[in-house]
mmCIF file of C-alpha atoms and ligand atoms in Angstrom:
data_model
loop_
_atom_site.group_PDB
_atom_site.id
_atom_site.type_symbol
_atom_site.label_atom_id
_atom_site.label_comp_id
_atom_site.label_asym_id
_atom_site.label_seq_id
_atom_site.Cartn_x
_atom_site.Cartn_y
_atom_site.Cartn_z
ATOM 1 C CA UNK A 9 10.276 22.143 11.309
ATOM 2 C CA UNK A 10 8.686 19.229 10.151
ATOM 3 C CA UNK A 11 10.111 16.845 7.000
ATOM 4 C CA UNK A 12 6.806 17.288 5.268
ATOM 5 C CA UNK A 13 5.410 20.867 6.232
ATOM 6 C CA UNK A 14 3.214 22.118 3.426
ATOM 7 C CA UNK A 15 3.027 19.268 1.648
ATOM 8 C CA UNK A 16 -0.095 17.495 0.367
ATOM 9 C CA UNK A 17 -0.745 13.713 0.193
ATOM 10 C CA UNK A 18 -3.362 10.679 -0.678
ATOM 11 C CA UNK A 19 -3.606 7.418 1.250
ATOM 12 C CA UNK A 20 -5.355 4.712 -0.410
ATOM 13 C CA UNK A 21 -5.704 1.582 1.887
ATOM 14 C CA UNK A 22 -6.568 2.885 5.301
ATOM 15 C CA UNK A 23 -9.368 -0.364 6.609
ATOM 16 C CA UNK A 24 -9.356 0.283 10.338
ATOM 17 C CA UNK A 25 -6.389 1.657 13.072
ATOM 18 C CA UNK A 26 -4.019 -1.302 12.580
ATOM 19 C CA UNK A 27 -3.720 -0.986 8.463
ATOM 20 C CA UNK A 28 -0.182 -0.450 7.583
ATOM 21 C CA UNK A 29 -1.387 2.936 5.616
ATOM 22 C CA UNK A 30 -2.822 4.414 9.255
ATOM 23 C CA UNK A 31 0.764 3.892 10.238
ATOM 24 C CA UNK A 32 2.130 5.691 7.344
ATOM 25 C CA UNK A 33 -0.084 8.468 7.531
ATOM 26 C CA UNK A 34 0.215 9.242 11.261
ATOM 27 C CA UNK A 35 4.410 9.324 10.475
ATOM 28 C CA UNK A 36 3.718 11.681 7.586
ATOM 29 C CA UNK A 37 0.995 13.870 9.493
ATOM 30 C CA UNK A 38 3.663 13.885 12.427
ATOM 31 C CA UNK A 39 6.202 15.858 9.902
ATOM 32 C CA UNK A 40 3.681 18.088 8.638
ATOM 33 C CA UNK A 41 1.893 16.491 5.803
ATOM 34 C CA UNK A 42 -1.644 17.590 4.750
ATOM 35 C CA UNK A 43 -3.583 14.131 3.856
ATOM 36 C CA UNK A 44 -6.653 12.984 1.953
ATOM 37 C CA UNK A 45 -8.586 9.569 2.670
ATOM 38 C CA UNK A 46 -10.052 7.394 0.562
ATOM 39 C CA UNK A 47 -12.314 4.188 1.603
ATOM 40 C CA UNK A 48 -13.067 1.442 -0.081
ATOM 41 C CA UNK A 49 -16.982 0.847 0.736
ATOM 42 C CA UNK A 50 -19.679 2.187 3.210
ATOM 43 C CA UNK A 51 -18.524 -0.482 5.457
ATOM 44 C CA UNK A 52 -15.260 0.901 5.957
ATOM 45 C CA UNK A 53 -16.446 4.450 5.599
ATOM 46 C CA UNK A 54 -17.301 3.985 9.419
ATOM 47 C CA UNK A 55 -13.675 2.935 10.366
ATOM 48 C CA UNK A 56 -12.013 5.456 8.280
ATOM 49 C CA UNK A 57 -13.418 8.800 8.740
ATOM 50 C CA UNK A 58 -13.400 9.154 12.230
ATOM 51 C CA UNK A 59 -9.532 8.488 12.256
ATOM 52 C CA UNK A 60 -9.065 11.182 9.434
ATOM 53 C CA UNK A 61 -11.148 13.681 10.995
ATOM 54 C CA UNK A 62 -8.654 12.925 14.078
ATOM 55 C CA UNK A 63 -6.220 14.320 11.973
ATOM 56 C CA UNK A 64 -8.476 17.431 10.559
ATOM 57 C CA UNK A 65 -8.497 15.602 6.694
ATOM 58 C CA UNK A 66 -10.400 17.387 4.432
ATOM 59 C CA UNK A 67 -11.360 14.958 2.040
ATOM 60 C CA UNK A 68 -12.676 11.565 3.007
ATOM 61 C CA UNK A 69 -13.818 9.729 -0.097
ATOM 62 C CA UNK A 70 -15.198 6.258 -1.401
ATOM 63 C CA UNK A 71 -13.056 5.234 -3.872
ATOM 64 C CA UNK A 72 -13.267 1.747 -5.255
ATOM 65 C CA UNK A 73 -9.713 0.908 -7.533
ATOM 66 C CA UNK A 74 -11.870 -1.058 -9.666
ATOM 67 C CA UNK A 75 -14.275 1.411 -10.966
ATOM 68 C CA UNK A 76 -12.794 4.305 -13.153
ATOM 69 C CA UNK A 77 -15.206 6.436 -12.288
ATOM 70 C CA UNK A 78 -14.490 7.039 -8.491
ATOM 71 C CA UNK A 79 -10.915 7.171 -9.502
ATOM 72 C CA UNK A 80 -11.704 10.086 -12.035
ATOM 73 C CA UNK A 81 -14.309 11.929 -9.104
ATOM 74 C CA UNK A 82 -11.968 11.551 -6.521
ATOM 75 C CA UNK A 83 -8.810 13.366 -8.062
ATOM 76 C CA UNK A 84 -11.149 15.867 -9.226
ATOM 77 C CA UNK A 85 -11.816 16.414 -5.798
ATOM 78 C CA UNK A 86 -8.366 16.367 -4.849
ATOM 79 C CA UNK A 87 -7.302 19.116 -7.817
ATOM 80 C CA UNK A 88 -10.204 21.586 -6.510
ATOM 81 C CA UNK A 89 -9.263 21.099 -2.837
ATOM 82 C CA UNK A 90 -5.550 20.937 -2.889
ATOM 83 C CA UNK A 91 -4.597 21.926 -6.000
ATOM 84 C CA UNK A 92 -1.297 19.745 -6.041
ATOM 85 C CA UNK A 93 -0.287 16.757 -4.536
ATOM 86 C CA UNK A 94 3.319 15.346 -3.544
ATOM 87 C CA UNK A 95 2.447 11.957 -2.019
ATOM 88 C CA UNK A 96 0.427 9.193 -2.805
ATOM 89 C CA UNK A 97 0.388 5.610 -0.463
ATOM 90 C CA UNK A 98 -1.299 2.524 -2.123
ATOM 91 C CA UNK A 99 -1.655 0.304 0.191
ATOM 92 C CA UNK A 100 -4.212 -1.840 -1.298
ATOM 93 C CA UNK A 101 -4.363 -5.442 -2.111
ATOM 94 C CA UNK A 102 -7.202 -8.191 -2.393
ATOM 95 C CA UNK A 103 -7.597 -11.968 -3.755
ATOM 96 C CA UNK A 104 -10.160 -13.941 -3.111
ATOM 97 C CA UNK A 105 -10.001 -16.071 -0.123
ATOM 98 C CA UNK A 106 -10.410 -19.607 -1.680
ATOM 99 C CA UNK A 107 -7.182 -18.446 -3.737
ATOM 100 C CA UNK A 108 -5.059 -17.927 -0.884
ATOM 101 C CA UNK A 109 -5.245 -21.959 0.300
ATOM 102 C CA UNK A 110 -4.085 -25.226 -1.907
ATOM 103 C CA UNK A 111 -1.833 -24.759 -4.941
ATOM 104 C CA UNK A 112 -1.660 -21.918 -6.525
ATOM 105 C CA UNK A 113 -2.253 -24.377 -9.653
ATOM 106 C CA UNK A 114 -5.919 -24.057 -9.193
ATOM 107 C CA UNK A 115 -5.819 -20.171 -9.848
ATOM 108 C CA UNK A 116 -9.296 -19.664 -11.109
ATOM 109 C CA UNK A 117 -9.303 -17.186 -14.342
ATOM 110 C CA UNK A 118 -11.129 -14.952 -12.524
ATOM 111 C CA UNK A 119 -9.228 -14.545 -9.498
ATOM 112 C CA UNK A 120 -5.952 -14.275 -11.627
ATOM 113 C CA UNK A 121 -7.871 -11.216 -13.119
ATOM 114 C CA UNK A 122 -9.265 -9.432 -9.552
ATOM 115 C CA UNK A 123 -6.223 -10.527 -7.829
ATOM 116 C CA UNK A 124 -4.571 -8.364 -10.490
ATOM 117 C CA UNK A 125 -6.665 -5.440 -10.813
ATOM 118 C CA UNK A 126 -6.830 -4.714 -6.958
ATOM 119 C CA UNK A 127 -3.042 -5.421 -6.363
ATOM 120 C CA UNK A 128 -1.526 -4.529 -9.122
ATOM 121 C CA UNK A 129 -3.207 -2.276 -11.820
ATOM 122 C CA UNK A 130 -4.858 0.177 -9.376
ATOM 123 C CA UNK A 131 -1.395 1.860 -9.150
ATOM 124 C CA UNK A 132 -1.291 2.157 -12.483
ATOM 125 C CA UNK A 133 -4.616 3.518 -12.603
ATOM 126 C CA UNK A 134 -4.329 5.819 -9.734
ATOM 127 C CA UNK A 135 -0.973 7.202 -10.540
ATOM 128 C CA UNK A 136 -2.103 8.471 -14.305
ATOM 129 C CA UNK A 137 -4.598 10.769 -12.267
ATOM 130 C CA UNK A 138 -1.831 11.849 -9.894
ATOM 131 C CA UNK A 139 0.681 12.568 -11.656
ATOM 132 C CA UNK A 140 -0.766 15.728 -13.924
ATOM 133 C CA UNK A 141 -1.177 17.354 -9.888
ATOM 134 C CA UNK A 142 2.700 16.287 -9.070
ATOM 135 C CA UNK A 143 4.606 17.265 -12.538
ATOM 136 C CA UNK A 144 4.945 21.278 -11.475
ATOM 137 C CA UNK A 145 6.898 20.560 -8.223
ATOM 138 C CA UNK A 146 7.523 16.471 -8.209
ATOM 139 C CA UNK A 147 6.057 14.063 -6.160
ATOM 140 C CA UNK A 148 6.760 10.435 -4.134
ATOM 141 C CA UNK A 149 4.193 7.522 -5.047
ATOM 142 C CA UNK A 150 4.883 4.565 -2.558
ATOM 143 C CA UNK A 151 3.272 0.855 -2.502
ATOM 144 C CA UNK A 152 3.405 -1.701 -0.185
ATOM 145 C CA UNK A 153 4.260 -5.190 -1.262
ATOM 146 C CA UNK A 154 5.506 -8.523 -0.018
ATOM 147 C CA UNK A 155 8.813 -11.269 0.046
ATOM 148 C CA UNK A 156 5.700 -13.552 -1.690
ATOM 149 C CA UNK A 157 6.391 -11.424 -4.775
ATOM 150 C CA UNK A 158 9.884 -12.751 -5.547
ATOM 151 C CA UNK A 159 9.906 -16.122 -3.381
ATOM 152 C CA UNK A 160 7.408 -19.360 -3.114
ATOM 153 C CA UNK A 161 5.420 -18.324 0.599
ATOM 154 C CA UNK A 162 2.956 -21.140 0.840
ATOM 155 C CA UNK A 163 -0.773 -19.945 0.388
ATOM 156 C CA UNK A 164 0.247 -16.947 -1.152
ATOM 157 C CA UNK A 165 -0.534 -17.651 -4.447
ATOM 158 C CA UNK A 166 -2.219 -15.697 -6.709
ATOM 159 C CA UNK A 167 -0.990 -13.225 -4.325
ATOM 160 C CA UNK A 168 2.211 -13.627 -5.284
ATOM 161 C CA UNK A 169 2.339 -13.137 -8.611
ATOM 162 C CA UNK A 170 0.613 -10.318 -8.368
ATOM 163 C CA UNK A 171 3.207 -8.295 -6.082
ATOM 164 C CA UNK A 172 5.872 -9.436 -8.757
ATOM 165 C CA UNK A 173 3.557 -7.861 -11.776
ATOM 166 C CA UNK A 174 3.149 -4.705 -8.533
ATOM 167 C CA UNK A 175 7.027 -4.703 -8.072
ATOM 168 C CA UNK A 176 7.620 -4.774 -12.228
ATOM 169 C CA UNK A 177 4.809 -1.822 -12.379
ATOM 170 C CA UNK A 178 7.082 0.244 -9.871
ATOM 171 C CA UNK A 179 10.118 0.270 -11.789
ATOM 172 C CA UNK A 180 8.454 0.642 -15.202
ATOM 173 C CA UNK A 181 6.609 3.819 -13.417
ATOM 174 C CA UNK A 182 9.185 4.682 -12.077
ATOM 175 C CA UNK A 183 11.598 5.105 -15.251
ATOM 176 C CA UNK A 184 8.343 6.745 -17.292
ATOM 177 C CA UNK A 185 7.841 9.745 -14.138
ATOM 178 C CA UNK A 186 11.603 10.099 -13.281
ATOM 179 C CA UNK A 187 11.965 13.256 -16.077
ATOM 180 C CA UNK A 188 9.128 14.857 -14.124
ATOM 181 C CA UNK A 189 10.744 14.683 -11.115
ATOM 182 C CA UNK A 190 8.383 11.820 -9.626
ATOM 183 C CA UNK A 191 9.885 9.161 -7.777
ATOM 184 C CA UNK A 192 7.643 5.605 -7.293
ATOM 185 C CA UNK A 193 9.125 3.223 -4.871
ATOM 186 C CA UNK A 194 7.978 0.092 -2.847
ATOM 187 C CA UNK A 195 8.113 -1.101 1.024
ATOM 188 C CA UNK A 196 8.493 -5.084 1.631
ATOM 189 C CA UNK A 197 7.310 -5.421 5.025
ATOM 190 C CA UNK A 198 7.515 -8.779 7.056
ATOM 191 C CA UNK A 199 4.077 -10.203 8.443
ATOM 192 C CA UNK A 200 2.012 -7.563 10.575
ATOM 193 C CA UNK A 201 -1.168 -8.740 12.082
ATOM 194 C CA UNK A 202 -3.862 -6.515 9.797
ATOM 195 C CA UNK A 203 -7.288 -7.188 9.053
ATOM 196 C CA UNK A 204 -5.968 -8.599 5.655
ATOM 197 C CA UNK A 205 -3.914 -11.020 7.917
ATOM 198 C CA UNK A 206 -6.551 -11.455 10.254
ATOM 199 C CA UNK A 207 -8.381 -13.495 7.399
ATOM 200 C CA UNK A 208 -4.789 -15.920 6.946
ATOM 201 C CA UNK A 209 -5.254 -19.311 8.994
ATOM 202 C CA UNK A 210 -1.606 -20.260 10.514
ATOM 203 C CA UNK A 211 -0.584 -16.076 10.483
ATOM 204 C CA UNK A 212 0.663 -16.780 14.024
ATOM 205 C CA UNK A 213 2.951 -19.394 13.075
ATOM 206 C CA UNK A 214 3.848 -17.249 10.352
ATOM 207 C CA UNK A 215 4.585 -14.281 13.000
ATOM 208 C CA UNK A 216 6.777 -16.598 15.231
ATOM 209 C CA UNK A 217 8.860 -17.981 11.517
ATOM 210 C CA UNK A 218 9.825 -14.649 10.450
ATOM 211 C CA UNK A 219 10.771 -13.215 14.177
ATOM 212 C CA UNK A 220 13.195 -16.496 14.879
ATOM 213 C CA UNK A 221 14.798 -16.118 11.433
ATOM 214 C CA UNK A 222 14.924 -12.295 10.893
ATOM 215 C CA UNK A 223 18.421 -11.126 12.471
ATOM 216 C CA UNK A 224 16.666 -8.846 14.484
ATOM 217 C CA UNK A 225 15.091 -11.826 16.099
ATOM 218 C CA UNK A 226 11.375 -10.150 16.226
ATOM 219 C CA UNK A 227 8.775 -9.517 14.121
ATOM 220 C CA UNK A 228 8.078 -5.357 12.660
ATOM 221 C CA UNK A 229 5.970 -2.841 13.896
ATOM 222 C CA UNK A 230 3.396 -1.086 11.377
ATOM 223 C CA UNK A 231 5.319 2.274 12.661
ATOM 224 C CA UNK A 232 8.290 0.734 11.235
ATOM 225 C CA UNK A 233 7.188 0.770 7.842
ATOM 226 C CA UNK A 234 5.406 4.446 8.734
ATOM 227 C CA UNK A 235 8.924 5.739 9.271
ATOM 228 C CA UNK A 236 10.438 3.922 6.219
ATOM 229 C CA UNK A 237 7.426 5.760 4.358
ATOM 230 C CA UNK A 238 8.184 9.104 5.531
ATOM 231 C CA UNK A 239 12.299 8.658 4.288
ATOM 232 C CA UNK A 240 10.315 7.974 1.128
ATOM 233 C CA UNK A 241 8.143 10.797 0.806
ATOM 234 C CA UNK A 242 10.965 13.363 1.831
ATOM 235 C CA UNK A 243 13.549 15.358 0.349
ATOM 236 C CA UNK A 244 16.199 12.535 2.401
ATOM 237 C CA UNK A 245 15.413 10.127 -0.491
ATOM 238 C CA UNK A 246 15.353 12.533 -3.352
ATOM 239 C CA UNK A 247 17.708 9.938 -5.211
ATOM 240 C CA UNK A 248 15.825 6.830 -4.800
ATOM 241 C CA UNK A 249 13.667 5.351 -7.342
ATOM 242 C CA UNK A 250 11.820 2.406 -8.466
ATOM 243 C CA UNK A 251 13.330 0.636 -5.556
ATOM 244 C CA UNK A 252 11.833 -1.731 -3.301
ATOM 245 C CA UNK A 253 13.291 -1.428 0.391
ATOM 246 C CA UNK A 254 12.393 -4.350 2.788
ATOM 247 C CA UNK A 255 11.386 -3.316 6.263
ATOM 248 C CA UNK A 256 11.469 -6.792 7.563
ATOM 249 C CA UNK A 257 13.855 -7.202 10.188
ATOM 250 C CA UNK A 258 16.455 -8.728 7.850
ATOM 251 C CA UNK A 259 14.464 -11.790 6.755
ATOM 252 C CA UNK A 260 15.056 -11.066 3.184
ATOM 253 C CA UNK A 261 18.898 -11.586 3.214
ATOM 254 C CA UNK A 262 18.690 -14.969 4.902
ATOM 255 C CA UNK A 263 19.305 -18.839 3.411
ATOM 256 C CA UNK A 264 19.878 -21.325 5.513
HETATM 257 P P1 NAD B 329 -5.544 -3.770 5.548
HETATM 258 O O1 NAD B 329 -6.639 -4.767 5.452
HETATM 259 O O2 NAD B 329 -5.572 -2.842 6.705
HETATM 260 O O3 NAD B 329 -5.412 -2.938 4.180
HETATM 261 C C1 NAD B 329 -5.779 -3.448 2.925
HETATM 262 C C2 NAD B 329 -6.633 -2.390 2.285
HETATM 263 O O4 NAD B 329 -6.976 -2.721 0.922
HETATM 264 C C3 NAD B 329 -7.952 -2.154 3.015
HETATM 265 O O5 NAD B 329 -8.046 -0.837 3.464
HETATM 266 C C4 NAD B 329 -8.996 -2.429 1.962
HETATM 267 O O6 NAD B 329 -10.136 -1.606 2.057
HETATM 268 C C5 NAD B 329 -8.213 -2.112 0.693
HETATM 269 N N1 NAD B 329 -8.881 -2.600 -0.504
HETATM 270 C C6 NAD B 329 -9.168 -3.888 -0.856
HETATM 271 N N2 NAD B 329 -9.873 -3.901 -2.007
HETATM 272 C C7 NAD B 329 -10.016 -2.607 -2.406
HETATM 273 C C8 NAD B 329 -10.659 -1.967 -3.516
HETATM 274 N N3 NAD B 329 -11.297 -2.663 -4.471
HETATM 275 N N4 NAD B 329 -10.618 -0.609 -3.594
HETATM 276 C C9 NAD B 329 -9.982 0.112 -2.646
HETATM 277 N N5 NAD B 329 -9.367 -0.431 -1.559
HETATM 278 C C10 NAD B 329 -9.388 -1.777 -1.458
HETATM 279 O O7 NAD B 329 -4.188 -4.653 5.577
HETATM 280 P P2 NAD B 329 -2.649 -4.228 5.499
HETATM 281 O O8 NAD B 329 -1.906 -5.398 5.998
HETATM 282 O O9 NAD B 329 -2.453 -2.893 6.094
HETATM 283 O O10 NAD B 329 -2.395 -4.169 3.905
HETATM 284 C C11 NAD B 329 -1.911 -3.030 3.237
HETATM 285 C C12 NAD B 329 -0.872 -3.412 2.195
HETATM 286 O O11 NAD B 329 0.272 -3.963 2.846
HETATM 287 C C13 NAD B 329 -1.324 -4.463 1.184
HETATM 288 O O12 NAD B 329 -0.831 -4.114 -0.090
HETATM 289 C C14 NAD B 329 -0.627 -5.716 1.675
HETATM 290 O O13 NAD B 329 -0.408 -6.631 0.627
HETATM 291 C C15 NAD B 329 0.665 -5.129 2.169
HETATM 292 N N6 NAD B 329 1.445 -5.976 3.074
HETATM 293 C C16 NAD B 329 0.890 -6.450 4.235
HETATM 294 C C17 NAD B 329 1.648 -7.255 5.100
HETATM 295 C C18 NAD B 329 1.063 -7.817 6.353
HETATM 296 O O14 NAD B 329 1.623 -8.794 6.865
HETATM 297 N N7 NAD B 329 0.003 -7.263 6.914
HETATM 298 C C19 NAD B 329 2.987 -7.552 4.766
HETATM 299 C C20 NAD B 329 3.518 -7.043 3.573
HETATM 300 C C21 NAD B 329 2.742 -6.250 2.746
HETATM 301 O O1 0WE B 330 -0.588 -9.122 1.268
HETATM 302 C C1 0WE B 330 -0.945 -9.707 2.261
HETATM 303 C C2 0WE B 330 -2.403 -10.046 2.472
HETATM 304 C C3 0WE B 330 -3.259 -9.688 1.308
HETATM 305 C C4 0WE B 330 -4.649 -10.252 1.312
HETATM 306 C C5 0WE B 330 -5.304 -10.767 2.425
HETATM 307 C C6 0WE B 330 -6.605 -11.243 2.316
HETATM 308 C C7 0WE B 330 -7.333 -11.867 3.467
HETATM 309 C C8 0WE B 330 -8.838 -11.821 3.317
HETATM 310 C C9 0WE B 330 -5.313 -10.231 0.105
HETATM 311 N N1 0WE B 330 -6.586 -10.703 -0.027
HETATM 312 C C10 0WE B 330 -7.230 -11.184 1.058
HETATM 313 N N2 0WE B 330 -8.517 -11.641 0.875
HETATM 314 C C11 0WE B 330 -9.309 -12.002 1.900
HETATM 315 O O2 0WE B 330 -10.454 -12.455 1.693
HETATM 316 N N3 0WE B 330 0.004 -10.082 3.187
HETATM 317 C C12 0WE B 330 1.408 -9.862 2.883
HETATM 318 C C13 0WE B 330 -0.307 -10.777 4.449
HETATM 319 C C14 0WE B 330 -0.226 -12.252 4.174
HETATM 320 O O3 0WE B 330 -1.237 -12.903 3.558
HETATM 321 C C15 0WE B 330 -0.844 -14.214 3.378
HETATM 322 C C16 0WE B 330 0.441 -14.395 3.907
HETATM 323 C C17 0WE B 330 0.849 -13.132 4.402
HETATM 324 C C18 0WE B 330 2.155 -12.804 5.039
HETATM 325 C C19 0WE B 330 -1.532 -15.263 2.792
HETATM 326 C C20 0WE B 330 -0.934 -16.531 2.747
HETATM 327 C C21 0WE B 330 0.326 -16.702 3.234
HETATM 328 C C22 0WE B 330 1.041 -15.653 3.834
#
């Protein structure tokens, strides 16, 4: 019997086999889980659907968070496929890259406002259209965010502040869908090496930091968090909300 037979989920996020959300959704497909894909371009089309046809998804589609529209097609999609849906992974986030380097006092306008609109407001966005599919039987919305959100991390940035306005959005969702028996939480991994960290200069030094300070003394795997998803997304967490639960090794608790 698996933790998740019969149920039906979206993953938002997947970029190749080492994204955190590939992770999540091999955990939840383990338990039973029905998923849907979505891609952000026709670059990453290539990368993704291969891996969900691996796991016999039936819907594989673009889906931009910054354009409405693909939002609106793809939960259409989703309502005539599956009819419901009890999961939903964001695991999104983009700034440019000349934000990510020198102070974050520099913050261009417009990368505040992309920054922002990838990171943070496409879970608004995408849980409005999810949540009308969840509110007969309840749901689990997770996102993935990052110690940058509520401490300095150098480089960061822009980053930053918008995990803190992601980690805000997660509580206030959370306290609007609790009454229809949705729960919204978020994972705080520690460094993984991703494509999105593959584009950091000094990630390995980064790597080495957080293993020598973490109690467990090594860095996380991406199944780590995959298995911290699926407590998420099962009936084991029915009474957590809004919460954000670190799956860093112990970093978080540390001073000096
Ligand atoms: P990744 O590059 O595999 O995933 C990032 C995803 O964001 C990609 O699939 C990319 O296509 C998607 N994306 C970017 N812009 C988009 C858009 N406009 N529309 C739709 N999708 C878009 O890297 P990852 O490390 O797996 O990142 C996943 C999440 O985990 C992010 O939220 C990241 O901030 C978070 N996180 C990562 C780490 C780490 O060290 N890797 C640590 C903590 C948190
Ligand atoms: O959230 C992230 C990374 C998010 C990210 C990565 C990139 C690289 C390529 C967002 N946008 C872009 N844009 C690009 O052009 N992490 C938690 C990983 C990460 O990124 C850092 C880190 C850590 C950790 C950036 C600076 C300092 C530390």
């Amino acid at each position: 019997m698996g933790l998740l037979n019969g149920k039906k989920g979206i993953i938002f996020g997947v970029a190749n086999e080492r994204s955190i959300a590939w992770a999540i959704a091999e955990a939840l497909y383990k338990e039973g889980a029905e998923l849907a894909f979505t891609y952000a371009g026709e670059i990453l089309e290539k990368r993704v659907r291969p891996l969900a046809e691996g796991i016999g998804s039936k819907i594989i589609e673009r889906c931009d968070v910054t354009r409405d529209e693909e939002i609106e097609t793809l939960f259409n999609k989703v309502r005539d496929t599956f009819g419901t849906l009890d999961v939903l992974v964001h695991s999104i986030a983009f700034a440019n890259k000349d934000e990510l380097q020198g102070e974050y006092l520099n913050t261009s306008r417009e990368g505040f406002r992309i920054a922002m609109d990838i990171s943070a407001y496409s879970l608004v966005a995408v849980t409005r259209y999810a949540t009308p599919l969840m509110a007969g039987q309840g749901g689990s919305i997770i996102t993935l965010t990052y110690y940058g959100a509520e401490k300095v991390v150098s480089n960061y940035n822009v980053m930053g502040v918008a995990k803190a306005a992601l980690e805000a959005s997660v509580r206030y969702l959370a306290a609007d869908l609790g009454p229809k028996g949705i729960r919204v939480n978020a994972i705080s991994p520690g460094p993984i090496k991703t494509l999105a960290a593959a584009g950091i200069s000094g990630f390995r030094d980064m790597l080495h930091h957080a293993a020598e300070k973490a109690p467990l003394k090594r860095n996380i795997l991406a199944e780590e968090v995959g298995k911290t998803a699926l407590y998420l997304c099962s009936d084991l967490a029915s009474g957590v909300t809004g919460e954000v639960i670190y799956v860093d090794g112990g970093y978080n608790i540390m001073g000096m």
